Amino acid sequence: MAEDGKVKIEKFDGHDYGYWRMQVEDLLYQKSLHLPMLGLSYRPEKMTDAEWNLLDRQALGVVRLSLSKSVAYNIVKETTTFGVLKALSNMYEKPSASNKVFLIRQLVNTKLVLSIVASENLHLEQLDVKTAFLHGDLDEDIYMVQPEGFQISGKENMVCKLKKSLYGLKQAPRQWYLKFDNFMGRNGFKRCEMDHCCYIKKFSKSYIILLLYVDDMLIAGSDMKEINKLKKQMSEKFEMKDLGAAKQILGMSIFRNSKDGSLTLSQEKYIGKVLEKFSMKNARARNTPLGIKVRSFDQLGTRIRSIEVEIEEFSERHVATYKIAYRRRSRRFCTAFRYVRYGSRDVGTSAFPVTMV
């Protein structure tokens, strides 16, 4: 028997009984919640599919099933663990590829745009959309159980039909993007075919490039008046936060030199977090200059691959840090390298390379 107060007895659907029970028991076992199933050791003879009806409609956070008339069979379900309810909901949720599709801009295009900003000395502004996912419009019926503390007396068993997107919905990122894409199209922006989170609009003597990353965006352009006009239009449509000149994006700090027009990216904070994570905050840096015969990135990549073979002999901590520091998608290999040693007695026996700016 389950302990009082830890489980909840709920009605369970009889359609395809064996399959449903197997799935639920397996999930409860994986979550270490394999409590005895009450009254479910066998399928009752009087249970027939004609007496039961499984709705193709579901409230978020629970397995929502329907029973006909007075026929009732029970299942034990944990009520104190939100993870189980969420996992059950995902298991029985109607599958839809569109629920899992959402877009973020490619990082390589971000660096490409920043290169254009530096070479043409463009203005670079940053905006943030407040509660971006709440702006999305739903194109299907979604039901949610009444939140605790907001249940209507006498109607506790009723569910809420969502009119707007919410955080936590699988559809939320995609619905937000569709609304933003529609807004940009109506304002004369063209979407880049290679990166659907990059938008461009040309004027007679200037142009604007906008990069979207979920709820964060960069706006680059030569005419500040047009940029301010776009900011105003977006603020009227969405709740925006103007961050002014871009200072940081995706964990990279942005530094601009007004004298020579240069733009520098720094990941000092990221490297500091990596060192702190692996208890190497007090490590000492050592210079490791490149060989004089390194002429191209291909040759450098070959050298790095040989280092990858050698690095496998290091401890698991070194390997994990190495892979994080040399994520190919986040940064190209710089022309300067450093490695960090432990600040312990065996200084000469353990080290790992870190990309520096």
mmCIF file of C-alpha atoms in Angstrom:
data_model
loop_
_atom_site.group_PDB
_atom_site.id
_atom_site.type_symbol
_atom_site.label_atom_id
_atom_site.label_comp_id
_atom_site.label_asym_id
_atom_site.label_seq_id
_atom_site.Cartn_x
_atom_site.Cartn_y
_atom_site.Cartn_z
ATOM 1 C CA MET A 1 0.000 0.000 0.000
ATOM 2 C CA ALA A 2 1.162 3.475 -0.709
ATOM 3 C CA GLU A 3 1.720 5.922 2.104
ATOM 4 C CA ASP A 4 -1.063 8.376 2.812
ATOM 5 C CA GLY A 5 -0.638 11.814 1.317
ATOM 6 C CA LYS A 6 1.911 10.762 -1.299
ATOM 7 C CA VAL A 7 -0.293 9.239 -3.956
ATOM 8 C CA LYS A 8 -3.512 10.096 -5.650
ATOM 9 C CA ILE A 9 -6.112 7.686 -6.990
ATOM 10 C CA GLU A 10 -7.455 8.781 -10.340
ATOM 11 C CA LYS A 11 -9.748 7.227 -12.893
ATOM 12 C CA PHE A 12 -7.923 5.523 -15.720
ATOM 13 C CA ASP A 13 -9.038 4.790 -19.247
ATOM 14 C CA GLY A 14 -9.704 1.184 -20.238
ATOM 15 C CA HIS A 15 -8.938 1.525 -23.937
ATOM 16 C CA ASP A 16 -5.830 -0.467 -24.877
ATOM 17 C CA TYR A 17 -5.473 -1.268 -21.195
ATOM 18 C CA GLY A 18 -2.316 -3.390 -21.271
ATOM 19 C CA TYR A 19 -0.283 -0.868 -23.251
ATOM 20 C CA TRP A 20 -1.247 2.066 -21.039
ATOM 21 C CA ARG A 21 -0.469 0.197 -17.829
ATOM 22 C CA MET A 22 2.895 -0.996 -19.116
ATOM 23 C CA GLN A 23 3.926 2.537 -20.088
ATOM 24 C CA VAL A 24 2.883 4.094 -16.776
ATOM 25 C CA GLU A 25 4.482 1.368 -14.657
ATOM 26 C CA ASP A 26 7.715 1.664 -16.623
ATOM 27 C CA LEU A 27 7.821 5.423 -16.106
ATOM 28 C CA LEU A 28 7.125 5.169 -12.376
ATOM 29 C CA TYR A 29 9.895 2.582 -12.063
ATOM 30 C CA GLN A 30 12.396 4.787 -13.891
ATOM 31 C CA LYS A 31 11.561 7.654 -11.535
ATOM 32 C CA SER A 32 11.941 5.369 -8.472
ATOM 33 C CA LEU A 33 8.232 5.781 -7.813
ATOM 34 C CA HIS A 34 7.213 2.187 -8.489
ATOM 35 C CA LEU A 35 4.472 1.982 -5.870
ATOM 36 C CA PRO A 36 1.994 -0.917 -5.871
ATOM 37 C CA MET A 37 -0.687 -0.608 -8.539
ATOM 38 C CA LEU A 38 -4.019 -0.817 -6.748
ATOM 39 C CA GLY A 39 -6.683 -2.972 -8.359
ATOM 40 C CA LEU A 40 -4.773 -3.328 -11.631
ATOM 41 C CA SER A 41 -3.340 -6.840 -11.383
ATOM 42 C CA TYR A 42 -5.704 -7.957 -14.135
ATOM 43 C CA ARG A 43 -8.236 -6.526 -16.520
ATOM 44 C CA PRO A 44 -11.776 -6.874 -15.108
ATOM 45 C CA GLU A 45 -14.081 -8.997 -17.222
ATOM 46 C CA LYS A 46 -16.795 -6.316 -17.248
ATOM 47 C CA MET A 47 -14.458 -3.701 -18.696
ATOM 48 C CA THR A 48 -15.209 -3.245 -22.388
ATOM 49 C CA ASP A 49 -13.906 -0.745 -24.899
ATOM 50 C CA ALA A 50 -17.462 0.331 -25.674
ATOM 51 C CA GLU A 51 -17.854 1.734 -22.159
ATOM 52 C CA TRP A 52 -14.776 3.905 -22.379
ATOM 53 C CA ASN A 53 -13.765 6.863 -24.455
ATOM 54 C CA LEU A 54 -10.284 8.389 -24.695
ATOM 55 C CA LEU A 55 -10.435 12.049 -25.646
ATOM 56 C CA ASP A 56 -7.945 13.458 -28.170
ATOM 57 C CA ARG A 57 -7.709 16.435 -25.847
ATOM 58 C CA GLN A 58 -5.455 16.884 -22.900
ATOM 59 C CA ALA A 59 -4.659 19.305 -20.116
ATOM 60 C CA LEU A 60 -1.012 20.194 -19.613
ATOM 61 C CA GLY A 61 0.666 18.665 -16.592
ATOM 62 C CA VAL A 62 -1.623 15.638 -16.224
ATOM 63 C CA VAL A 63 -2.731 12.587 -18.136
ATOM 64 C CA ARG A 64 -6.278 13.587 -18.941
ATOM 65 C CA LEU A 65 -8.572 10.632 -19.617
ATOM 66 C CA SER A 66 -12.349 10.282 -19.682
ATOM 67 C CA LEU A 67 -14.663 7.602 -18.295
ATOM 68 C CA SER A 68 -18.227 6.851 -19.293
ATOM 69 C CA LYS A 69 -21.077 6.611 -16.806
ATOM 70 C CA SER A 70 -20.251 4.924 -13.507
ATOM 71 C CA VAL A 71 -17.477 2.606 -14.612
ATOM 72 C CA ALA A 72 -14.325 3.504 -12.661
ATOM 73 C CA TYR A 73 -10.932 1.859 -12.346
ATOM 74 C CA ASN A 74 -7.965 3.299 -10.549
ATOM 75 C CA ILE A 75 -4.304 4.006 -11.019
ATOM 76 C CA VAL A 76 -1.759 5.249 -8.510
ATOM 77 C CA LYS A 77 -0.086 8.508 -9.555
ATOM 78 C CA GLU A 78 2.480 10.540 -7.663
ATOM 79 C CA THR A 79 1.188 14.034 -6.922
ATOM 80 C CA THR A 80 4.154 15.589 -5.163
ATOM 81 C CA THR A 81 6.637 15.175 -8.029
ATOM 82 C CA PHE A 82 6.072 17.612 -10.866
ATOM 83 C CA GLY A 83 8.640 15.835 -13.041
ATOM 84 C CA VAL A 84 6.511 12.692 -13.189
ATOM 85 C CA LEU A 85 3.388 14.599 -14.181
ATOM 86 C CA LYS A 86 5.301 16.451 -16.857
ATOM 87 C CA ALA A 87 6.875 13.254 -18.168
ATOM 88 C CA LEU A 88 3.494 11.530 -18.310
ATOM 89 C CA SER A 89 2.065 14.521 -20.133
ATOM 90 C CA ASN A 90 4.845 14.401 -22.718
ATOM 91 C CA MET A 91 4.411 10.660 -23.141
ATOM 92 C CA TYR A 92 0.727 10.874 -24.018
ATOM 93 C CA GLU A 93 0.829 14.198 -25.794
ATOM 94 C CA LYS A 94 -0.349 14.126 -29.372
ATOM 95 C CA PRO A 95 2.874 14.003 -31.431
ATOM 96 C CA SER A 96 3.491 16.933 -33.710
ATOM 97 C CA ALA A 97 6.704 17.855 -35.479
ATOM 98 C CA SER A 98 5.702 21.515 -35.494
ATOM 99 C CA ASN A 99 5.635 21.510 -31.695
ATOM 100 C CA LYS A 100 9.382 20.937 -31.599
ATOM 101 C CA VAL A 101 10.513 23.299 -34.363
ATOM 102 C CA PHE A 102 11.989 26.652 -33.436
ATOM 103 C CA LEU A 103 14.777 28.738 -34.883
ATOM 104 C CA ILE A 104 17.865 30.470 -33.597
ATOM 105 C CA ARG A 105 20.397 32.287 -35.670
ATOM 106 C CA GLN A 106 23.610 30.608 -36.690
ATOM 107 C CA LEU A 107 26.588 31.851 -34.719
ATOM 108 C CA VAL A 108 28.767 32.012 -37.827
ATOM 109 C CA ASN A 109 26.376 34.608 -39.279
ATOM 110 C CA THR A 110 26.627 36.634 -36.082
ATOM 111 C CA LYS A 111 30.381 36.877 -36.496
ATOM 112 C CA LEU A 112 29.949 37.658 -40.189
ATOM 113 C CA VAL A 113 27.645 40.588 -39.406
ATOM 114 C CA LEU A 114 30.029 41.817 -36.715
ATOM 115 C CA SER A 115 32.797 41.737 -39.317
ATOM 116 C CA ILE A 116 30.670 43.926 -41.603
ATOM 117 C CA VAL A 117 29.993 46.287 -38.693
ATOM 118 C CA ALA A 118 33.721 46.644 -38.067
ATOM 119 C CA SER A 119 34.731 47.040 -41.716
ATOM 120 C CA GLU A 120 32.039 49.621 -42.545
ATOM 121 C CA ASN A 121 31.917 51.244 -39.098
ATOM 122 C CA LEU A 122 28.169 50.667 -38.698
ATOM 123 C CA HIS A 123 26.027 51.399 -35.668
ATOM 124 C CA LEU A 124 25.345 48.295 -33.564
ATOM 125 C CA GLU A 125 22.344 48.358 -31.223
ATOM 126 C CA GLN A 126 20.848 45.659 -29.016
ATOM 127 C CA LEU A 127 17.236 44.994 -28.011
ATOM 128 C CA ASP A 128 15.605 42.496 -25.706
ATOM 129 C CA VAL A 129 11.991 41.310 -25.941
ATOM 130 C CA LYS A 130 10.307 41.007 -22.563
ATOM 131 C CA THR A 131 8.425 37.708 -22.100
ATOM 132 C CA ALA A 132 8.847 36.922 -25.797
ATOM 133 C CA PHE A 133 7.011 33.589 -25.736
ATOM 134 C CA LEU A 134 3.862 35.241 -24.379
ATOM 135 C CA HIS A 135 3.469 37.146 -27.657
ATOM 136 C CA GLY A 136 2.857 34.006 -29.710
ATOM 137 C CA ASP A 137 -0.625 33.230 -31.061
ATOM 138 C CA LEU A 138 -1.892 29.661 -30.836
ATOM 139 C CA ASP A 139 -3.312 27.970 -33.930
ATOM 140 C CA GLU A 140 -4.640 24.898 -32.111
ATOM 141 C CA ASP A 141 -6.681 24.145 -29.000
ATOM 142 C CA ILE A 142 -4.565 23.638 -25.874
ATOM 143 C CA TYR A 143 -6.020 22.969 -22.432
ATOM 144 C CA MET A 144 -4.382 23.467 -19.055
ATOM 145 C CA VAL A 145 -5.421 22.459 -15.553
ATOM 146 C CA GLN A 146 -6.445 25.330 -13.326
ATOM 147 C CA PRO A 147 -3.384 26.687 -11.445
ATOM 148 C CA GLU A 148 -3.243 26.117 -7.707
ATOM 149 C CA GLY A 149 -4.747 29.033 -5.826
ATOM 150 C CA PHE A 150 -6.796 30.127 -8.845
ATOM 151 C CA GLN A 151 -9.288 27.281 -9.015
ATOM 152 C CA ILE A 152 -12.943 28.257 -9.364
ATOM 153 C CA SER A 153 -15.081 26.845 -6.578
ATOM 154 C CA GLY A 154 -17.414 24.140 -7.814
ATOM 155 C CA LYS A 155 -15.558 23.849 -11.145
ATOM 156 C CA GLU A 156 -12.298 22.277 -10.002
ATOM 157 C CA ASN A 157 -12.536 19.508 -12.600
ATOM 158 C CA MET A 158 -12.802 21.947 -15.497
ATOM 159 C CA VAL A 159 -9.743 22.939 -17.535
ATOM 160 C CA CYS A 160 -8.585 26.233 -19.020
ATOM 161 C CA LYS A 161 -8.416 26.776 -22.759
ATOM 162 C CA LEU A 162 -5.353 28.848 -23.581
ATOM 163 C CA LYS A 163 -5.830 31.914 -25.751
ATOM 164 C CA LYS A 164 -2.158 32.911 -25.831
ATOM 165 C CA SER A 165 1.129 31.041 -25.777
ATOM 166 C CA LEU A 166 2.793 30.333 -22.423
ATOM 167 C CA TYR A 167 6.322 29.518 -21.315
ATOM 168 C CA GLY A 168 6.755 25.762 -21.150
ATOM 169 C CA LEU A 169 4.710 24.980 -24.246
ATOM 170 C CA LYS A 170 6.588 23.085 -26.909
ATOM 171 C CA GLN A 171 4.892 25.311 -29.467
ATOM 172 C CA ALA A 172 5.907 28.550 -27.720
ATOM 173 C CA PRO A 173 9.275 29.200 -29.452
ATOM 174 C CA ARG A 174 7.879 28.487 -32.901
ATOM 175 C CA GLN A 175 4.731 30.578 -32.371
ATOM 176 C CA TRP A 176 6.838 33.511 -31.185
ATOM 177 C CA TYR A 177 9.077 33.239 -34.238
ATOM 178 C CA LEU A 178 6.114 33.081 -36.632
ATOM 179 C CA LYS A 179 4.646 36.253 -35.151
ATOM 180 C CA PHE A 180 7.988 38.056 -35.280
ATOM 181 C CA ASP A 181 8.618 36.892 -38.853
ATOM 182 C CA ASN A 182 5.192 38.184 -39.897
ATOM 183 C CA PHE A 183 5.928 41.554 -38.285
ATOM 184 C CA MET A 184 9.268 41.893 -40.068
ATOM 185 C CA GLY A 185 7.735 40.979 -43.429
ATOM 186 C CA ARG A 186 5.008 43.613 -43.075
ATOM 187 C CA ASN A 187 7.671 46.243 -42.375
ATOM 188 C CA GLY A 188 9.631 45.579 -45.555
ATOM 189 C CA PHE A 189 12.359 43.292 -44.230
ATOM 190 C CA LYS A 190 13.531 40.316 -46.270
ATOM 191 C CA ARG A 191 14.498 37.098 -44.545
ATOM 192 C CA CYS A 192 17.877 35.608 -45.383
ATOM 193 C CA GLU A 193 17.494 32.272 -47.170
ATOM 194 C CA MET A 194 20.530 30.772 -45.453
ATOM 195 C CA ASP A 195 19.575 31.946 -41.967
ATOM 196 C CA HIS A 196 15.905 32.533 -41.189
ATOM 197 C CA CYS A 197 16.800 34.591 -38.122
ATOM 198 C CA CYS A 198 18.616 37.206 -40.191
ATOM 199 C CA TYR A 199 16.616 40.059 -41.764
ATOM 200 C CA ILE A 200 17.757 42.773 -44.171
ATOM 201 C CA LYS A 201 16.108 45.982 -45.363
ATOM 202 C CA LYS A 202 17.644 48.333 -47.932
ATOM 203 C CA PHE A 203 17.042 52.069 -48.168
ATOM 204 C CA SER A 204 18.182 54.579 -50.773
ATOM 205 C CA LYS A 205 21.464 55.342 -49.023
ATOM 206 C CA SER A 206 21.626 52.850 -46.172
ATOM 207 C CA TYR A 207 20.519 49.437 -44.949
ATOM 208 C CA ILE A 208 19.661 47.603 -41.741
ATOM 209 C CA ILE A 209 20.606 44.066 -40.703
ATOM 210 C CA LEU A 210 18.714 42.463 -37.816
ATOM 211 C CA LEU A 211 19.757 39.238 -36.089
ATOM 212 C CA LEU A 212 17.326 37.422 -33.800
ATOM 213 C CA TYR A 213 18.287 34.946 -31.097
ATOM 214 C CA VAL A 214 15.102 33.821 -29.305
ATOM 215 C CA ASP A 215 14.298 37.093 -27.472
ATOM 216 C CA ASP A 216 17.612 38.862 -27.998
ATOM 217 C CA MET A 217 18.455 40.809 -31.153
ATOM 218 C CA LEU A 218 21.212 42.858 -32.735
ATOM 219 C CA ILE A 219 20.499 45.720 -35.152
ATOM 220 C CA ALA A 220 23.286 46.938 -37.425
ATOM 221 C CA GLY A 221 22.951 49.902 -39.788
ATOM 222 C CA SER A 222 24.592 53.042 -41.111
ATOM 223 C CA ASP A 223 21.635 55.382 -40.478
ATOM 224 C CA MET A 224 20.775 55.830 -36.802
ATOM 225 C CA LYS A 225 17.454 57.492 -37.687
ATOM 226 C CA GLU A 226 16.246 54.354 -39.456
ATOM 227 C CA ILE A 227 17.401 52.217 -36.535
ATOM 228 C CA ASN A 228 15.467 54.381 -34.054
ATOM 229 C CA LYS A 229 12.418 54.204 -36.318
ATOM 230 C CA LEU A 230 12.593 50.399 -36.274
ATOM 231 C CA LYS A 231 12.957 50.431 -32.487
ATOM 232 C CA LYS A 232 9.812 52.529 -32.178
ATOM 233 C CA GLN A 233 7.824 50.216 -34.466
ATOM 234 C CA MET A 234 8.906 47.152 -32.501
ATOM 235 C CA SER A 235 8.127 48.808 -29.160
ATOM 236 C CA GLU A 236 4.585 49.504 -30.364
ATOM 237 C CA LYS A 237 4.095 45.845 -31.284
ATOM 238 C CA PHE A 238 6.039 44.092 -28.521
ATOM 239 C CA GLU A 239 7.200 44.997 -25.037
ATOM 240 C CA MET A 240 10.848 45.818 -25.671
ATOM 241 C CA LYS A 241 13.877 46.773 -23.619
ATOM 242 C CA ASP A 242 16.364 49.038 -25.407
ATOM 243 C CA LEU A 243 19.889 48.067 -24.322
ATOM 244 C CA GLY A 244 21.562 50.752 -26.427
ATOM 245 C CA ALA A 245 24.920 50.058 -28.046
ATOM 246 C CA ALA A 246 25.654 46.328 -28.004
ATOM 247 C CA LYS A 247 28.028 45.369 -25.195
ATOM 248 C CA GLN A 248 27.543 41.619 -24.936
ATOM 249 C CA ILE A 249 25.992 38.849 -27.026
ATOM 250 C CA LEU A 250 25.833 35.083 -26.392
ATOM 251 C CA GLY A 251 28.353 35.313 -23.571
ATOM 252 C CA MET A 252 30.833 37.291 -25.678
ATOM 253 C CA SER A 253 31.764 40.824 -24.660
ATOM 254 C CA ILE A 254 31.895 43.397 -27.477
ATOM 255 C CA PHE A 255 34.486 46.173 -27.413
ATOM 256 C CA ARG A 256 34.621 48.897 -30.061
ATOM 257 C CA ASN A 257 37.410 51.394 -30.655
ATOM 258 C CA SER A 258 36.010 54.602 -32.103
ATOM 259 C CA LYS A 259 39.463 55.795 -33.197
ATOM 260 C CA ASP A 260 40.414 52.962 -35.537
ATOM 261 C CA GLY A 261 36.903 51.490 -35.963
ATOM 262 C CA SER A 262 37.945 48.058 -34.708
ATOM 263 C CA LEU A 263 35.615 45.590 -32.984
ATOM 264 C CA THR A 264 36.891 42.995 -30.520
ATOM 265 C CA LEU A 265 35.133 39.962 -29.044
ATOM 266 C CA SER A 266 36.164 38.615 -25.665
ATOM 267 C CA GLN A 267 35.202 35.439 -23.801
ATOM 268 C CA GLU A 268 37.037 36.274 -20.607
ATOM 269 C CA LYS A 269 33.945 35.687 -18.455
ATOM 270 C CA TYR A 270 33.275 32.345 -20.133
ATOM 271 C CA ILE A 271 36.839 31.138 -19.573
ATOM 272 C CA GLY A 272 36.621 32.311 -15.966
ATOM 273 C CA LYS A 273 33.458 30.238 -15.475
ATOM 274 C CA VAL A 274 35.165 27.172 -16.958
ATOM 275 C CA LEU A 275 38.147 27.574 -14.624
ATOM 276 C CA GLU A 276 35.872 28.106 -11.633
ATOM 277 C CA LYS A 277 33.768 25.066 -12.541
ATOM 278 C CA PHE A 278 36.837 22.838 -12.467
ATOM 279 C CA SER A 279 38.364 24.476 -9.365
ATOM 280 C CA MET A 280 41.185 26.105 -11.337
ATOM 281 C CA LYS A 281 40.446 29.743 -10.560
ATOM 282 C CA ASN A 282 43.923 30.189 -9.061
ATOM 283 C CA ALA A 283 45.760 28.460 -11.903
ATOM 284 C CA ARG A 284 48.731 30.166 -13.550
ATOM 285 C CA ALA A 285 48.826 30.941 -17.280
ATOM 286 C CA ARG A 286 51.718 29.879 -19.525
ATOM 287 C CA ASN A 287 52.495 31.035 -23.057
ATOM 288 C CA THR A 288 52.404 28.435 -25.833
ATOM 289 C CA PRO A 289 53.227 30.251 -29.106
ATOM 290 C CA LEU A 290 52.397 28.718 -32.478
ATOM 291 C CA GLY A 291 55.035 27.077 -34.610
ATOM 292 C CA ILE A 292 56.627 29.239 -37.308
ATOM 293 C CA LYS A 293 55.570 26.824 -40.060
ATOM 294 C CA VAL A 294 51.843 27.144 -39.409
ATOM 295 C CA ARG A 295 50.558 28.928 -42.504
ATOM 296 C CA SER A 296 46.846 28.138 -42.812
ATOM 297 C CA PHE A 297 43.828 27.211 -40.763
ATOM 298 C CA ASP A 298 43.847 23.723 -42.329
ATOM 299 C CA GLN A 299 47.330 23.111 -41.002
ATOM 300 C CA LEU A 300 46.290 24.482 -37.645
ATOM 301 C CA GLY A 301 43.276 22.164 -37.632
ATOM 302 C CA THR A 302 45.552 19.180 -38.340
ATOM 303 C CA ARG A 303 47.733 20.165 -35.406
ATOM 304 C CA ILE A 304 44.700 20.529 -33.173
ATOM 305 C CA ARG A 305 43.490 17.050 -34.147
ATOM 306 C CA SER A 306 46.856 15.613 -33.150
ATOM 307 C CA ILE A 307 46.521 17.408 -29.826
ATOM 308 C CA GLU A 308 43.062 15.866 -29.432
ATOM 309 C CA VAL A 309 44.643 12.411 -29.617
ATOM 310 C CA GLU A 310 47.184 13.283 -26.959
ATOM 311 C CA ILE A 311 44.618 14.963 -24.746
ATOM 312 C CA GLU A 312 42.658 11.696 -24.419
ATOM 313 C CA GLU A 313 45.387 10.506 -22.068
ATOM 314 C CA PHE A 314 44.504 13.268 -19.632
ATOM 315 C CA SER A 315 42.004 12.930 -16.839
ATOM 316 C CA GLU A 316 38.267 13.240 -17.479
ATOM 317 C CA ARG A 317 38.337 16.752 -16.037
ATOM 318 C CA HIS A 318 40.940 17.882 -18.546
ATOM 319 C CA VAL A 319 39.113 16.318 -21.477
ATOM 320 C CA ALA A 320 35.803 17.951 -20.547
ATOM 321 C CA THR A 321 37.435 21.341 -20.145
ATOM 322 C CA TYR A 322 39.328 20.945 -23.410
ATOM 323 C CA LYS A 323 36.168 20.202 -25.358
ATOM 324 C CA ILE A 324 34.342 23.135 -23.803
ATOM 325 C CA ALA A 325 37.196 25.536 -24.499
ATOM 326 C CA TYR A 326 37.546 24.397 -28.116
ATOM 327 C CA ARG A 327 33.897 24.260 -29.143
ATOM 328 C CA ARG A 328 34.136 24.618 -32.896
ATOM 329 C CA ARG A 329 30.714 26.223 -33.173
ATOM 330 C CA SER A 330 31.433 28.987 -30.722
ATOM 331 C CA ARG A 331 34.879 30.300 -31.695
ATOM 332 C CA ARG A 332 37.459 29.767 -34.429
ATOM 333 C CA PHE A 333 40.906 28.877 -33.191
ATOM 334 C CA CYS A 334 42.713 32.069 -32.279
ATOM 335 C CA THR A 335 46.256 32.848 -33.355
ATOM 336 C CA ALA A 336 47.346 32.897 -29.727
ATOM 337 C CA PHE A 337 47.143 29.970 -27.321
ATOM 338 C CA ARG A 338 47.691 29.549 -23.638
ATOM 339 C CA TYR A 339 47.542 26.604 -21.326
ATOM 340 C CA VAL A 340 46.775 26.545 -17.632
ATOM 341 C CA ARG A 341 48.526 24.478 -14.997
ATOM 342 C CA TYR A 342 47.270 23.474 -11.603
ATOM 343 C CA GLY A 343 48.518 25.638 -8.779
ATOM 344 C CA SER A 344 49.726 22.557 -6.909
ATOM 345 C CA ARG A 345 53.030 20.751 -6.383
ATOM 346 C CA ASP A 346 52.836 18.700 -9.590
ATOM 347 C CA VAL A 347 52.944 21.855 -11.707
ATOM 348 C CA GLY A 348 54.707 20.215 -14.635
ATOM 349 C CA THR A 349 52.498 17.131 -14.937
ATOM 350 C CA SER A 350 49.025 18.432 -15.748
ATOM 351 C CA ALA A 351 47.797 21.157 -18.058
ATOM 352 C CA PHE A 352 45.102 21.900 -20.612
ATOM 353 C CA PRO A 353 44.839 24.449 -23.424
ATOM 354 C CA VAL A 354 42.407 27.376 -23.303
ATOM 355 C CA THR A 355 41.468 29.726 -26.132
ATOM 356 C CA MET A 356 42.304 33.315 -25.282
ATOM 357 C CA VAL A 357 41.412 36.577 -27.030
#
